[in-house]
Coordinates of C-alpha atoms in Angstrom, one line a residue:
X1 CA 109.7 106.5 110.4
X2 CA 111.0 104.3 107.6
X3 CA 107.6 103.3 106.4
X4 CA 107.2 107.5 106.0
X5 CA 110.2 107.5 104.2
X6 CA 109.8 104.8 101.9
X7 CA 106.4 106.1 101.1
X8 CA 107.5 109.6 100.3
X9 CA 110.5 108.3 98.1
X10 CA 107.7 106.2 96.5
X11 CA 105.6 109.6 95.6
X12 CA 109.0 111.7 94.7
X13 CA 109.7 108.9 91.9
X14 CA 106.4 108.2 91.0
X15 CA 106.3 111.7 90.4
X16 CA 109.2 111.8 88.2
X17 CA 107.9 108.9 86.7
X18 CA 105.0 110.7 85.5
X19 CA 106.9 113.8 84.7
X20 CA 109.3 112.4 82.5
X21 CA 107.2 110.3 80.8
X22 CA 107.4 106.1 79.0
X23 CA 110.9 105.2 77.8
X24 CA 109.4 104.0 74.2
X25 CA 109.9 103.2 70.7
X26 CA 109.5 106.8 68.7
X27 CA 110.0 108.0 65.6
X28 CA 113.1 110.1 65.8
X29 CA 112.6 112.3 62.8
X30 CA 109.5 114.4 64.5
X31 CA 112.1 115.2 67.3
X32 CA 114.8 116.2 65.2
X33 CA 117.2 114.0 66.0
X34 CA 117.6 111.7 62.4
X35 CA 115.3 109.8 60.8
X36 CA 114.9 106.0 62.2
X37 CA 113.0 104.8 65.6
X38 CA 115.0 105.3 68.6
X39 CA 114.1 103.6 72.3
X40 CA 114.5 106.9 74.2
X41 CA 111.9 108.9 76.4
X42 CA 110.6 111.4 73.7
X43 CA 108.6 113.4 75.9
X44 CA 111.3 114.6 78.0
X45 CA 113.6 115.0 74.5
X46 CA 111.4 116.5 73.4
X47 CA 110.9 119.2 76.1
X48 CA 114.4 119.4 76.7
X49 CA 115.3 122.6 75.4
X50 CA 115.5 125.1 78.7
X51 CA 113.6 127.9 76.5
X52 CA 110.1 126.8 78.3
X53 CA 109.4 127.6 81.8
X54 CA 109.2 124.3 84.1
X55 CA 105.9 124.8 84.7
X56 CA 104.8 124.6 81.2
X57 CA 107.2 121.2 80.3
X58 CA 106.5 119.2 83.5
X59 CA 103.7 116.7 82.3
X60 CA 102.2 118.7 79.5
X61 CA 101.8 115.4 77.5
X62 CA 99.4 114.0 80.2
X63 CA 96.8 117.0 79.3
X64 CA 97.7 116.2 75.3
X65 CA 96.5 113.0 74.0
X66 CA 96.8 113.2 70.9
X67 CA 100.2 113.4 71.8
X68 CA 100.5 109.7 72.8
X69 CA 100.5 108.6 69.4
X70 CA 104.7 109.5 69.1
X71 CA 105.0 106.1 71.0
X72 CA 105.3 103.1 68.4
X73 CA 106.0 100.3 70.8
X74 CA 105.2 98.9 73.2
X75 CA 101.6 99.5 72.1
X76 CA 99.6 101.5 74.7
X77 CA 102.5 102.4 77.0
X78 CA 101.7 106.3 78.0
X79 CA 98.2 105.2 78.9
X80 CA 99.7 101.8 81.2
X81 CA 102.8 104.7 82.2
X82 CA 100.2 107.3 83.6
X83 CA 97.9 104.5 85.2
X84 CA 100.8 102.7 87.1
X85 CA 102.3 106.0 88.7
X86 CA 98.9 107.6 89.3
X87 CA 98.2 104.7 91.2
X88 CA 101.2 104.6 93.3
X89 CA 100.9 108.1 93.9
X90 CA 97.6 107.9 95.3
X91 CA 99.2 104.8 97.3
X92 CA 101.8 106.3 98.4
X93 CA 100.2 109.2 99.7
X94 CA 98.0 107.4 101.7
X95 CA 100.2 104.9 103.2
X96 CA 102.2 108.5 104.3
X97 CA 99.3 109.4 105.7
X98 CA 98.8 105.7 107.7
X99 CA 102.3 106.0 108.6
X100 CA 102.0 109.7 110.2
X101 CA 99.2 108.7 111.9
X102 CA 101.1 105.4 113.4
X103 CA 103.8 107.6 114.7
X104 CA 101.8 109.9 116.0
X105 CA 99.9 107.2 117.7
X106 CA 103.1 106.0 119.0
X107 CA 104.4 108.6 120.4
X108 CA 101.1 109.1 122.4
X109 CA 100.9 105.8 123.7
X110 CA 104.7 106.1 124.7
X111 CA 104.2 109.4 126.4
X112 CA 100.5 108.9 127.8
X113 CA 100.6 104.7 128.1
X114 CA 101.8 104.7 131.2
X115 CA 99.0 106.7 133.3
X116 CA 96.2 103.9 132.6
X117 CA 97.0 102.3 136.1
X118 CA 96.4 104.7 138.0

């Protein structure tokens, strides 16, 4: 039961992860928000307002890339962001799968193990 739980925790924040984005170098000015680089997450910032519908804001700069430009440093951080929590979500889902599967399994053997002698 832990390993489930660790592996679902593992796809909720790798989720988020990929939701909200790198936290990068960005030039502040295209945002709004002055006009020098600040280390911030600009994707989420930049989504922020509560005007859009969730649907529409969660992870629209993974179908965008022209959008991944807005990063300055470290170089190629949206492209390592979306391959790192891609790959734990597919990780994660299958170890939840393993780890269903192992209780399941389990619970069989404690409810069924016992009739092999006889």
């Amino acid at each position: 039961k832990l390993a489930l739980l660790g592996a679902a925790a593992c796809f909720v924040l790798s989720g988020v992860g990929l939701t909200n984005g790198p936290l990068c170098l960005y030039n502040a000015s295209e945002n709004g928000c002055g006009h020098h680089p600040l280390w911030g997450y600009p994707f989420l910032e930049a989504i922020f307002p509560l005007l859009l519908s969730w649907s529409r804001r969660a992870g629209s700069y993974l179908r965008d890339r022209g959008t991944w430009s807005i990063c300055l440093e470290p170089a190629g951080v949206v492209s390592w962001n979306i391959a790192l929590f891609s790959l734990l979500l597919l990780i994660s889902a299958a170890e939840m799968v393993l780890a269903s599967i192992q209780i399941l399994n389990g619970c069989l053997g404690c409810l069924c193990g016992f009739c092999e002698g006889k």
